[in-house]
Tab-separated table of C-alpha atoms and ligand atoms in Angstrom:
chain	number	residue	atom	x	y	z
A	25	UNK	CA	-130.378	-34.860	21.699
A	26	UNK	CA	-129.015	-37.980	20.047
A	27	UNK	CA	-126.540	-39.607	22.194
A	28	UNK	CA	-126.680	-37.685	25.951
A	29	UNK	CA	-128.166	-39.635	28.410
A	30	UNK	CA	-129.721	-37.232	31.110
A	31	UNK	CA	-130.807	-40.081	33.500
A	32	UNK	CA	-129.600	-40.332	36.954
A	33	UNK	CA	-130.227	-42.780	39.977
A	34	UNK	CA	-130.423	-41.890	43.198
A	35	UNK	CA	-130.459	-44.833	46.121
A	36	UNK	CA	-131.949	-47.010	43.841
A	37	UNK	CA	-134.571	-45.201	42.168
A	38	UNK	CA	-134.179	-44.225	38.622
A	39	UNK	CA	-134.893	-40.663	36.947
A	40	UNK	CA	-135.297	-39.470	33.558
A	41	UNK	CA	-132.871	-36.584	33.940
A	42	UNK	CA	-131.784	-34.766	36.614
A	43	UNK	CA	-134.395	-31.971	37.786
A	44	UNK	CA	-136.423	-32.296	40.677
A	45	UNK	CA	-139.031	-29.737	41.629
A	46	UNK	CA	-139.242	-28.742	45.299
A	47	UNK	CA	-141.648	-28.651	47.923
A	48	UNK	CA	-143.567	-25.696	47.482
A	49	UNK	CA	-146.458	-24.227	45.484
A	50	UNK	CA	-145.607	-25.809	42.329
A	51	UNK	CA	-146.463	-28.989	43.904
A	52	UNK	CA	-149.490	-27.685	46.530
A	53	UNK	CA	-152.093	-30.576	45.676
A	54	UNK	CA	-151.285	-33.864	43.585
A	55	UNK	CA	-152.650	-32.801	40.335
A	56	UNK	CA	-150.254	-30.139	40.591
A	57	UNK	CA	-146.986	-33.038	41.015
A	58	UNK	CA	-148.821	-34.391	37.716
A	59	UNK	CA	-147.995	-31.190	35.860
A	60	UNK	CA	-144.902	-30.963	37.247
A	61	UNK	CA	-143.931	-34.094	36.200
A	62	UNK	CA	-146.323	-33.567	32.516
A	63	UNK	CA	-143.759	-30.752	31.976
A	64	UNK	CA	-140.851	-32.629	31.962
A	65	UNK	CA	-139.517	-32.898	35.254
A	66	UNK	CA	-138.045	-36.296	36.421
A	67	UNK	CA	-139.370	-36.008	39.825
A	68	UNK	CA	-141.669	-34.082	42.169
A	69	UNK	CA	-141.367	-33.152	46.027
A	70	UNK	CA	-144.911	-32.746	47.206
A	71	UNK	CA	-145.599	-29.599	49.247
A	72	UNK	CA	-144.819	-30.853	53.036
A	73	UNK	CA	-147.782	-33.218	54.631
A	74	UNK	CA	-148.346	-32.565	58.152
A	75	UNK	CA	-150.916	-33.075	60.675
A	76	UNK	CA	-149.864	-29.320	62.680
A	77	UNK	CA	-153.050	-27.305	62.014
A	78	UNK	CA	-151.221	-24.667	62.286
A	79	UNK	CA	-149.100	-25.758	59.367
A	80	UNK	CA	-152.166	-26.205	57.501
A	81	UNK	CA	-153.683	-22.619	57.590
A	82	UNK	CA	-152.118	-19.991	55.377
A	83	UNK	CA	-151.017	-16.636	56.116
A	84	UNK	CA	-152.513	-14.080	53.665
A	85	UNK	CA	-150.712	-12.212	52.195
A	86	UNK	CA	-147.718	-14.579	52.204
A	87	UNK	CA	-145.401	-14.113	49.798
A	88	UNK	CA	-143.371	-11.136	47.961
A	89	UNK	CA	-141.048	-10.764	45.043
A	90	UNK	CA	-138.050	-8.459	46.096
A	91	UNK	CA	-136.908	-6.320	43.031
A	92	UNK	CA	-139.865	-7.823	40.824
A	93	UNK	CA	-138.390	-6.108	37.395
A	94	UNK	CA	-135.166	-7.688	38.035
A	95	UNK	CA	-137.085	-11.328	38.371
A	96	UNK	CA	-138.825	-10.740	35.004
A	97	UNK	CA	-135.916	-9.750	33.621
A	98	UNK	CA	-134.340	-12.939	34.822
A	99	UNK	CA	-131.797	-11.001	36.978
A	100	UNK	CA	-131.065	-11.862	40.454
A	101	UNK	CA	-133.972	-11.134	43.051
A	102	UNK	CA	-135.242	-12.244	46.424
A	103	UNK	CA	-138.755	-14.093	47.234
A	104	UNK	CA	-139.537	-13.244	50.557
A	105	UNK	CA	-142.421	-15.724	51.829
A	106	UNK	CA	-144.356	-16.961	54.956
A	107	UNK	CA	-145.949	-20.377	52.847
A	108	UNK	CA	-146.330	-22.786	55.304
A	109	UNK	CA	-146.780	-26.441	55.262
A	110	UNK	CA	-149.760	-28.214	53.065
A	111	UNK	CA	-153.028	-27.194	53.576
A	112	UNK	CA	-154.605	-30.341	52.829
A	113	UNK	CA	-154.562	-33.439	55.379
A	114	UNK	CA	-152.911	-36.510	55.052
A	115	UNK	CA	-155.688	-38.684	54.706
A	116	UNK	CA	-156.754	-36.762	51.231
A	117	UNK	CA	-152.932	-37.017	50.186
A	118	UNK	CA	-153.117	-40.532	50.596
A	119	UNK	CA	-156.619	-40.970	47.936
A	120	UNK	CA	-155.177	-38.539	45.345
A	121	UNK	CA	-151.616	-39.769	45.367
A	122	UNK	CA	-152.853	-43.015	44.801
A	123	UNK	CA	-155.265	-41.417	42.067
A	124	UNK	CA	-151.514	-39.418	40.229
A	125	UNK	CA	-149.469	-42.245	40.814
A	126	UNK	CA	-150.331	-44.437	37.538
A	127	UNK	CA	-150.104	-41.539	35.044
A	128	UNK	CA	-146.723	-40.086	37.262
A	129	UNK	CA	-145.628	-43.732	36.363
A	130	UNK	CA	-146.419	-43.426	32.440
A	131	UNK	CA	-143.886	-40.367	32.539
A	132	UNK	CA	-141.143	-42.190	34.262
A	133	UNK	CA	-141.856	-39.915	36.783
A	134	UNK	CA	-141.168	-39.803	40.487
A	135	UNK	CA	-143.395	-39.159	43.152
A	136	UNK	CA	-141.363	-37.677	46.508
A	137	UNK	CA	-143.417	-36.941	49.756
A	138	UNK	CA	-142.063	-34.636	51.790
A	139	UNK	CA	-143.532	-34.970	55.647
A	140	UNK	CA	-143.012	-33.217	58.919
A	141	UNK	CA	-143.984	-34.332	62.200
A	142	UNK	CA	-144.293	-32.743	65.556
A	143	UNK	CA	-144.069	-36.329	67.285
A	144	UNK	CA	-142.262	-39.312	66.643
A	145	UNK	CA	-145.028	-41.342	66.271
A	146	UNK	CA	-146.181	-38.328	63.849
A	147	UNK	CA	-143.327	-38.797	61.772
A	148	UNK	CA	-143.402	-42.610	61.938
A	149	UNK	CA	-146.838	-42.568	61.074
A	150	UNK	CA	-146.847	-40.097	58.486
A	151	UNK	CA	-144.044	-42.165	56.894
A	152	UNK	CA	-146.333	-44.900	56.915
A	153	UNK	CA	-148.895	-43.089	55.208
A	154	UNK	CA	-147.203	-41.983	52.441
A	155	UNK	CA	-145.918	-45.249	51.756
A	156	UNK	CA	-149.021	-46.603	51.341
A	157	UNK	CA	-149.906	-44.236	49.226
A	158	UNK	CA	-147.578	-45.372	46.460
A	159	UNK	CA	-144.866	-42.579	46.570
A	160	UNK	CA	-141.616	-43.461	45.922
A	161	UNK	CA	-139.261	-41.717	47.775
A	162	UNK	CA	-139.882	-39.687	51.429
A	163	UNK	CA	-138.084	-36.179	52.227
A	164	UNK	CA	-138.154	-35.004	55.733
A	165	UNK	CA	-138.848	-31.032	56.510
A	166	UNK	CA	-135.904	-30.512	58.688
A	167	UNK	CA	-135.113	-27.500	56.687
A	168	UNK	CA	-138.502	-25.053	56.533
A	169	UNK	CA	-136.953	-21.374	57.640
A	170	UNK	CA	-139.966	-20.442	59.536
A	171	UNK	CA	-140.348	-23.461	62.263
A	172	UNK	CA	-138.767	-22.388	65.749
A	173	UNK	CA	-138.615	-23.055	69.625
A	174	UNK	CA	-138.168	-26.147	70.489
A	175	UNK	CA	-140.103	-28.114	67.362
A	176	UNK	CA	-139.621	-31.399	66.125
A	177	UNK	CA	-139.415	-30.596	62.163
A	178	UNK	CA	-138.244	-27.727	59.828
A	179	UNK	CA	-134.932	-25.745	60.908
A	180	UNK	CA	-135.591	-25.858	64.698
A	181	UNK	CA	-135.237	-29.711	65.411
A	182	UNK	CA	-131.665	-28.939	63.559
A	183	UNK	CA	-130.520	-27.523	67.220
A	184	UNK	CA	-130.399	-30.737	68.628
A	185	UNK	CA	-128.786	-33.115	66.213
A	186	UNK	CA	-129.925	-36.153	68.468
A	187	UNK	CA	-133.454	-35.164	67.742
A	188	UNK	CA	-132.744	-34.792	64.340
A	189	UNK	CA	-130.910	-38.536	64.321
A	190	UNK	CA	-134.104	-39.757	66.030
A	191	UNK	CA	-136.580	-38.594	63.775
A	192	UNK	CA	-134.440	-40.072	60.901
A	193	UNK	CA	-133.958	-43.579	62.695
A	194	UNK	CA	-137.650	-43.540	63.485
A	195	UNK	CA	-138.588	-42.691	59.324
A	196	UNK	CA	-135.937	-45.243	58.490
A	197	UNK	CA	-137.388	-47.727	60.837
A	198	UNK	CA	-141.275	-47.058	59.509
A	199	UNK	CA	-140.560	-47.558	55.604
A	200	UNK	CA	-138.611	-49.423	53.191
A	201	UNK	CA	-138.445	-46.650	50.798
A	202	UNK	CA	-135.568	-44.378	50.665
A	203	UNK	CA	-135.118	-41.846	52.333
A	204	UNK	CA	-133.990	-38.355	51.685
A	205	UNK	CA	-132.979	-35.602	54.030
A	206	UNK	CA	-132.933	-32.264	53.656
A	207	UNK	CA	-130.359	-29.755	54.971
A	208	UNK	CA	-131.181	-26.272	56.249
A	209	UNK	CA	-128.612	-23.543	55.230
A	210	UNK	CA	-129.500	-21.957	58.723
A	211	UNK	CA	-128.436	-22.900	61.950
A	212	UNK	CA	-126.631	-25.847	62.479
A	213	UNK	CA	-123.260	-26.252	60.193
A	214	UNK	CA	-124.877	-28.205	57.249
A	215	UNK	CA	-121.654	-30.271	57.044
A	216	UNK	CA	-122.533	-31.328	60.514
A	217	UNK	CA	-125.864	-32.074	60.150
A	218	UNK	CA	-125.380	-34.086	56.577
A	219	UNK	CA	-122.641	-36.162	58.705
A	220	UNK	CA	-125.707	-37.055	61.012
A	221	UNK	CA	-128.296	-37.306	59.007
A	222	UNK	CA	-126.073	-40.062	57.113
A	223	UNK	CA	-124.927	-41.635	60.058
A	224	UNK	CA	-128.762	-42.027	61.374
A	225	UNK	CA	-129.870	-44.006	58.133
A	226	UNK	CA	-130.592	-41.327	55.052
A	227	UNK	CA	-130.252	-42.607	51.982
A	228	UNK	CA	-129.641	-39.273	49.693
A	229	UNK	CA	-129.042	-35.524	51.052
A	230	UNK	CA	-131.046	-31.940	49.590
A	231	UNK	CA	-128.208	-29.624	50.111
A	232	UNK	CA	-129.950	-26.109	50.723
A	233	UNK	CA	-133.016	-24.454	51.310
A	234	UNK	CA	-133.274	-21.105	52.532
A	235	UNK	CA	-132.472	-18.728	55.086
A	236	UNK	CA	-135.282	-17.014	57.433
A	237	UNK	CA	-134.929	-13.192	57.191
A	238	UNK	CA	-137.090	-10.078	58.211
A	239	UNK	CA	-137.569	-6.668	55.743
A	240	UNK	CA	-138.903	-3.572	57.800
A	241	UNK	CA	-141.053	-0.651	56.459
A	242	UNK	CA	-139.450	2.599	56.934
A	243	UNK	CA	-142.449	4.069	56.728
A	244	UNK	CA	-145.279	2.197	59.101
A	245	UNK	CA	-141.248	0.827	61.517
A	246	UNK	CA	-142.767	-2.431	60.822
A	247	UNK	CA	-142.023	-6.057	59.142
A	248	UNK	CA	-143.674	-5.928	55.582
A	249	UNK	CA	-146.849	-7.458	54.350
A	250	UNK	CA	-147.726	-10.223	56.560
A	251	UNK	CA	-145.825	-8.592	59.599
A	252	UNK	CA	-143.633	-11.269	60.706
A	253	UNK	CA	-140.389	-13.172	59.757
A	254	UNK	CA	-140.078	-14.788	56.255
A	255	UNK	CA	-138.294	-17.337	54.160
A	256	UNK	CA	-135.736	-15.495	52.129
A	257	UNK	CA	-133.998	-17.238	48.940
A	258	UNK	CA	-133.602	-16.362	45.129
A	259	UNK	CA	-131.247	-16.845	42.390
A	260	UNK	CA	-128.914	-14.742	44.521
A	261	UNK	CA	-128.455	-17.828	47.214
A	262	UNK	CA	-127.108	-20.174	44.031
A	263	UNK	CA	-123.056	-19.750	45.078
A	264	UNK	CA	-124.075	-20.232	49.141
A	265	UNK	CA	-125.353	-23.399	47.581
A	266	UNK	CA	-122.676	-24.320	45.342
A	267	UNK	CA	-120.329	-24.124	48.265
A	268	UNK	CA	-122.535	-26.090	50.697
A	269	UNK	CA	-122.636	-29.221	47.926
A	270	UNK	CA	-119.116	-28.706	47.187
A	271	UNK	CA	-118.409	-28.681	51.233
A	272	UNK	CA	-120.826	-31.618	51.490
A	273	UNK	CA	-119.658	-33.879	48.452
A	274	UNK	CA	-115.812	-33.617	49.895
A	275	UNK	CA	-117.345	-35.207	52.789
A	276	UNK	CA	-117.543	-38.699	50.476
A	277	UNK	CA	-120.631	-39.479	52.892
A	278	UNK	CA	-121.513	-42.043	50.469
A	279	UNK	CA	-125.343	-40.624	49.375
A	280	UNK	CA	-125.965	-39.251	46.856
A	281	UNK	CA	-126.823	-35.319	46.937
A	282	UNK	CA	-129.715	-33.336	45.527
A	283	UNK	CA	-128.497	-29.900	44.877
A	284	UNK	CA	-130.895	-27.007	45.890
A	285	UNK	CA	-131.292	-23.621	46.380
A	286	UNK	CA	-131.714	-20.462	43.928
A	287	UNK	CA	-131.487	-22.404	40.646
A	288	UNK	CA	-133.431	-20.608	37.926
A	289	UNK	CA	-130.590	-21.305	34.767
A	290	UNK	CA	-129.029	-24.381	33.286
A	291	UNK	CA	-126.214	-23.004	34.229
A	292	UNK	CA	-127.060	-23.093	38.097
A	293	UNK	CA	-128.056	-26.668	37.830
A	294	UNK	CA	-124.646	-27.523	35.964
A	295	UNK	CA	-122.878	-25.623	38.548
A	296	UNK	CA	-124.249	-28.120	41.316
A	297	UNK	CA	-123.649	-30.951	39.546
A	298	UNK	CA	-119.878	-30.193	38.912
A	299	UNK	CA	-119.592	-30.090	42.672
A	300	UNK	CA	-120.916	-33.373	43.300
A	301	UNK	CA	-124.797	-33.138	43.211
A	302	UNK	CA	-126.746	-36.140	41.348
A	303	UNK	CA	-129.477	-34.080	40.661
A	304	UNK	CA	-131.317	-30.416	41.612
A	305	UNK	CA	-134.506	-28.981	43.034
A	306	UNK	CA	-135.787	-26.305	41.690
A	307	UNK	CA	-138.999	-24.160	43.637
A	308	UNK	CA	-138.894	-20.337	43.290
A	309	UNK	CA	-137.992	-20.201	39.573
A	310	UNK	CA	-140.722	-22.549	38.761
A	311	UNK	CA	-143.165	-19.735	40.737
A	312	UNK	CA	-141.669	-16.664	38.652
A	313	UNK	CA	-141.098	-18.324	35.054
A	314	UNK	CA	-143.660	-20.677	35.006
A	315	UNK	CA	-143.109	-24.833	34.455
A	316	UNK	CA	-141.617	-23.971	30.774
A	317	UNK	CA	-138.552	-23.549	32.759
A	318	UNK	CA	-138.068	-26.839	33.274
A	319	UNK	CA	-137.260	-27.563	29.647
A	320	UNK	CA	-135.278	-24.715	29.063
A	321	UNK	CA	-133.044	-25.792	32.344
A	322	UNK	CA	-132.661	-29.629	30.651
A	323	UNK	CA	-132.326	-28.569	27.185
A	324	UNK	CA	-129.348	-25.652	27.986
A	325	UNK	CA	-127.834	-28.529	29.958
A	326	UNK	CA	-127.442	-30.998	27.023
A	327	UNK	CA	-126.417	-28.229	25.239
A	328	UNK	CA	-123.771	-27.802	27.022
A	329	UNK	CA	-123.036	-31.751	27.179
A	330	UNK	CA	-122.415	-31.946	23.973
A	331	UNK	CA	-120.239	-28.553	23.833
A	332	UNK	CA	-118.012	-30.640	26.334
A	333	UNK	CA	-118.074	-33.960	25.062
A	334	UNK	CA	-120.270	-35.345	27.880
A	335	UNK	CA	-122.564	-38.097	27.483
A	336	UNK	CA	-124.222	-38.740	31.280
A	337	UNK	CA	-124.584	-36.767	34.069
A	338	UNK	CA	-121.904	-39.308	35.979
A	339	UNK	CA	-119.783	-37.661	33.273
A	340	UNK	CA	-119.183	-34.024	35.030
A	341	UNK	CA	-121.112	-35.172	38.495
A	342	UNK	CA	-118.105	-34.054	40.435
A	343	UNK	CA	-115.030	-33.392	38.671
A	344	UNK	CA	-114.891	-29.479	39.763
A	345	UNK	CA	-114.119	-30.858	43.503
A	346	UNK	CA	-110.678	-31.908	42.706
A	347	UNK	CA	-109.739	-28.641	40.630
A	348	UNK	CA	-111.023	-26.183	44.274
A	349	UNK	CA	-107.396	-24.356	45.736
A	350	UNK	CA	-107.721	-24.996	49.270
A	351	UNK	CA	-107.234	-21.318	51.523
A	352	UNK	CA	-103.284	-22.221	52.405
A	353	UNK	CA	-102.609	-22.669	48.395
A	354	UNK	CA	-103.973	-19.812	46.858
A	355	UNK	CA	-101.741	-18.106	44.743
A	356	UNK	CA	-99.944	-15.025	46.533
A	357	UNK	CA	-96.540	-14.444	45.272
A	358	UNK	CA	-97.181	-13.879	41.286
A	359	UNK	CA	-97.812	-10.209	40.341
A	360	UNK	CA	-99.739	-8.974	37.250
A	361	UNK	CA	-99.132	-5.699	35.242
A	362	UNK	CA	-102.297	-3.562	35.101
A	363	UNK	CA	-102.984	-2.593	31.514
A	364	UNK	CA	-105.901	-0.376	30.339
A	365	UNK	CA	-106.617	0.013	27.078
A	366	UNK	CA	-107.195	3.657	25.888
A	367	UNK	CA	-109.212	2.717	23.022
A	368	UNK	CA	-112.296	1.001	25.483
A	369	UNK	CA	-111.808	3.337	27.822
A	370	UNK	CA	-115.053	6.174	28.299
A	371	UNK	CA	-113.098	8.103	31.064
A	372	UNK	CA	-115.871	7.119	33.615
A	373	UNK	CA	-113.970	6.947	36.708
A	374	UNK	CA	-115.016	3.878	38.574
A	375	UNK	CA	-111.774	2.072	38.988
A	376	UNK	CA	-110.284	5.179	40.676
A	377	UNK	CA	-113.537	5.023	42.675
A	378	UNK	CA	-113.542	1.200	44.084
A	379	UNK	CA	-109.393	1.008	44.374
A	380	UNK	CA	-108.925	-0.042	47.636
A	381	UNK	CA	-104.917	0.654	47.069
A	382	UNK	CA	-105.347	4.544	45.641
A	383	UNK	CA	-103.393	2.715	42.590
A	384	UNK	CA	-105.434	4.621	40.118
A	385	UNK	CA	-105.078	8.639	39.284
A	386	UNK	CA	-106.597	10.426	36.280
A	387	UNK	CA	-105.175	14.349	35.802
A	388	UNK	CA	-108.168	15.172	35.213
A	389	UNK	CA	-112.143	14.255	34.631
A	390	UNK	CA	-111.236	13.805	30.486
A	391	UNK	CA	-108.181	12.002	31.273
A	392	UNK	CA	-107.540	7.989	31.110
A	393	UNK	CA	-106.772	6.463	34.443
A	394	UNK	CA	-103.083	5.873	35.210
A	395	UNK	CA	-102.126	2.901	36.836
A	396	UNK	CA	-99.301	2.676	39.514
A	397	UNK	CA	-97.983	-0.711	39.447
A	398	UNK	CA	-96.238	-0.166	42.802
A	399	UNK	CA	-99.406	0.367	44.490
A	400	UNK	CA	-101.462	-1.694	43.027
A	401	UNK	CA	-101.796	-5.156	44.179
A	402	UNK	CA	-103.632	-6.983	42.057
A	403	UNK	CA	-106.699	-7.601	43.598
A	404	UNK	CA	-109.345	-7.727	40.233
A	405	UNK	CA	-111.782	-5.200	41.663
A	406	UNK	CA	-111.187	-2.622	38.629
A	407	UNK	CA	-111.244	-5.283	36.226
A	408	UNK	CA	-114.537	-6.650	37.385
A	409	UNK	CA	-116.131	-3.368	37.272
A	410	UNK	CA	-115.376	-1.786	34.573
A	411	UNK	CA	-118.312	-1.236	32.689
A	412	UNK	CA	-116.149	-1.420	29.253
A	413	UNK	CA	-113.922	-4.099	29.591
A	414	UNK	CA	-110.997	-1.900	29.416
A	415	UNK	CA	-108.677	-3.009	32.559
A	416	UNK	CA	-106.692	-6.406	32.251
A	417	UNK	CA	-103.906	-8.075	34.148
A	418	UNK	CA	-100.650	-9.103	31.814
A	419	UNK	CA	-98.214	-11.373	33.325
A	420	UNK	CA	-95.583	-9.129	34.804
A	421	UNK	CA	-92.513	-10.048	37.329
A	422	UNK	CA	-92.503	-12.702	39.758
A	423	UNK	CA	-92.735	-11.929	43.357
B	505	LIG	C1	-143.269	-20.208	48.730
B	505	LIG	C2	-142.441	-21.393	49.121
B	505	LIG	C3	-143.003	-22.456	49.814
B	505	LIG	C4	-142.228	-23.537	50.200
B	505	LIG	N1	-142.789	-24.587	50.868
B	505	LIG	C5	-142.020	-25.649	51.244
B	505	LIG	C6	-142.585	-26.762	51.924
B	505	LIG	O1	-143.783	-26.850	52.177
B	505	LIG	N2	-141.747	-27.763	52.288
B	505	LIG	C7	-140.411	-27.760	52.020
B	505	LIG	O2	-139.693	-28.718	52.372
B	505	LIG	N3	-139.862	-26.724	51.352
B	505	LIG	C8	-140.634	-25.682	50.968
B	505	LIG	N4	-140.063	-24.640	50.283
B	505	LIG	C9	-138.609	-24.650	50.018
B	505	LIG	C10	-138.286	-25.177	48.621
B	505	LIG	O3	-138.630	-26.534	48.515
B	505	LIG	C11	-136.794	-25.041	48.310
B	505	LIG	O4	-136.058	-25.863	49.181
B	505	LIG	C12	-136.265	-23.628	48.479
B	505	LIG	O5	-137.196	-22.658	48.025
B	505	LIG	C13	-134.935	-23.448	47.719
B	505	LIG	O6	-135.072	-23.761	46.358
B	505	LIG	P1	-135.405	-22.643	45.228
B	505	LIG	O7	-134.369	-21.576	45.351
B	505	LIG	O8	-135.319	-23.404	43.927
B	505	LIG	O9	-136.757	-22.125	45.518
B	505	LIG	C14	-140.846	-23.558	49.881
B	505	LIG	C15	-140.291	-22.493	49.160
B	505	LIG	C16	-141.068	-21.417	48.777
B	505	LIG	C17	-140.437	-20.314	47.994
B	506	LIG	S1	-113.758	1.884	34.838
B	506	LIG	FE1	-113.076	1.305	32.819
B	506	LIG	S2	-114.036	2.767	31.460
B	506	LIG	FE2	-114.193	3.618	33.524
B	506	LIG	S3	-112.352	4.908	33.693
B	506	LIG	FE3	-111.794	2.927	34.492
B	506	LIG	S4	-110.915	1.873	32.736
B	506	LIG	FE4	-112.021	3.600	31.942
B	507	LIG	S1	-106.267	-4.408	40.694
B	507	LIG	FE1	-107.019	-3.691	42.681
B	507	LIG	S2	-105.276	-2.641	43.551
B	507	LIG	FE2	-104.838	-2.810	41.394
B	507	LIG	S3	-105.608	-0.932	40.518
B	507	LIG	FE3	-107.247	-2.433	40.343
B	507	LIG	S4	-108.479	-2.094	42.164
B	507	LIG	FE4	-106.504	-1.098	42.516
């Protein structure tokens, strides 16, 4: 669109617009970053290199779409999953990196390796590696749900945040590229753990990933498919997200942040960025929609740029943080009339159902709901649920 600029630049290293995608099966070999980046993303996260064996042999069956008609109907779902690191070993990262890397390069496009070690010479040597192998940026796996007891990478290091500042002081030590870390919504307090990660020498921030979680069969009394604990995220986990950037940006830790974490809309993405995020990863929508996505996510977002007046991302990167009412000045002391209009209404009887305050009465099951505006107290649950549209708040008396 003539006149938006959707670049961004993020410790130094400039992208075409501002969607990433994530670690993860979209990006599980390097021709697969290529397509990524072929369809029109500004940057790709490879799937994590490791030298853990374990890491390296998949779990089969591994992954499950919770409430699959609501994720082809582009509703909120859950992908439950047990993917574990790449399969393939550094060494053949390293030749067909180097192989991507020129026509990555004739897209604008950047390359992001994404390591996890279970030394510190593993992680300074796998920093190395990927260096040499002509990425651009390196993202460290302190975030994977399903790493635990006592391990040096994913969410378990994030229990000892002096382990977690070593590994990053050892990366940041090994390589002169920048150096991004990412945050796991489990465990630690990710405010915490950003504060550290900074401190220790990261050069940008991935706000989210996801949560580990565990779905039993009623049937069989035990854990579904694969049997064990999964990686739990989806569209659902977008406002946990929006407040952890939001929580994060306040911070002013001075790197930028890479919102992540259920996007699968423009409107997701914009979301982040109004909180403070430079950019956004996108993984699980990618794996349900398909890489079209990624077009449809950058072209509603200029759509909306120019529906706002924005030119740049730095335009709206950030401007929602100063409008969030902090807890202590929330509004308490207006009061709202309840109105509901008799000629929406269909007599269904939900309001009088959820009303917390027994505000609502009907005489009968033909009858509109009455309101008593001495009971009620305005908390919005009618008016949110109403399946017509039928309940609104007019301004009424103070206090
Ligand atoms: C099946 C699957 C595999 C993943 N593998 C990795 C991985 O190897 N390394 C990593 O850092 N994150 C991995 N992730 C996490 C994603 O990069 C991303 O942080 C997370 O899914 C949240 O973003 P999303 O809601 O857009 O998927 C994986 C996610 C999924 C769903
Ligand atoms: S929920 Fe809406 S439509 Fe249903 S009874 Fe209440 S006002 Fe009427
Ligand atoms: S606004 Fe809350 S308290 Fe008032 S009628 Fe509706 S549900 Fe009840």
């Amino acid at each position: 669109m003539a006149g938006i600029d959707l670049s961004v630049n993020i410790s130094g290293v400039e992208f075409t617009n501002p969607l990433i995608v994530a670690s993860g099966p979209p990006t599980l070999s390097p021709q697969q970053v290529l397509k990524c980046i072929r369809a029109g993303a500004a940057g790709a996260v490879t799937k994590t290199i490791t030298y853990d064996v374990k890491q390296q042999v998949q779990p089969k069956p591994r992954m499950l779409v919770v409430n699959p008609e609501d994720a082809l109907r582009n509703r909120f779902y859950s992908f439950y999953s047990i993917d574990l690191m790449s399969e393939h070993k550094p060494e053949l990262w390293l030749r067909q990196l180097r192989e991507v890397k020129k026509e990555a390069k004739a897209y604008g496009g950047v390359i992001i390796a994404s390591i996890a070690g279970r030394t510190f010479e593993e992680w300074e040597k796998l920093a190395r590696l990927v260096e040499e192998a002509g990425v651009d940026m390196v993202e460290l796996n302190l975030s994977c749900p399903h790493l635990e007891k006592g391990e040096l990478m994913g969410r378990a290091i994030t229990s000892s945040p002096e382990k977690v500042s070593e590994v990053v002081k050892t990366v940041r030590r090994a390589t002169s590229l920048p150096v991004i870390g990412k945050l796991t919504p489990q465990g630690a307090n990710p405010v915490e753990l950003a504060k550290t990660m900074v401190s220790s020498g990261v050069n940008a921030l991935v706000s989210t990933a996801r949560f580990q979680g565990l779905i039993v069969d009623l049937e069989t009394m035990q854990p579904v498919s694969w049997g064990g604990f999964g990686g739990y995220g989806g569209p659902w986990q977008i406002p946990i997200s929006v407040g952890w950037t939001a929580h994060i940006a306040m911070e002013k830790l001075g790197v930028p942040i890479i919102g992540s974490g259920g996007v699968s809309k423009w409107e997701d993405a914009a979301q982040l960025i109004l909180v403070g995020a430079s950019a956004v990863q996108i993984c699980t929508a990618i794996m349900i929609n398909g890489l079209k996505i990624i077009q449809e996510i950058l072209g509603g977002i200029e759509k909306w740029m120019v529906s706002k007046g924005f030119q740049s991302i730095a335009d709206f990167s950030g401007i929602t943080l100063g409008k969030i009412v902090p807890l202590e000045k929330l509004e308490r002391r207006k009061r709202f009339q309840l109105h509901i209009d008799s000629e929406k209404c269909v007599k269904c009887g939900l309001c009088i159902r959820v009303c917390p305050y027994n505000a609502l009465n009907a005489e009968n099951a033909s009858s509109i709901p009455e309101p008593d505006q001495e009971r009620c107290d305005n908390c919005g649950l009618c008016l949110s649920i109403c399946p017509r549209r039928a309940i609104r708040f007019e301004e009424g008396s103070g206090e």
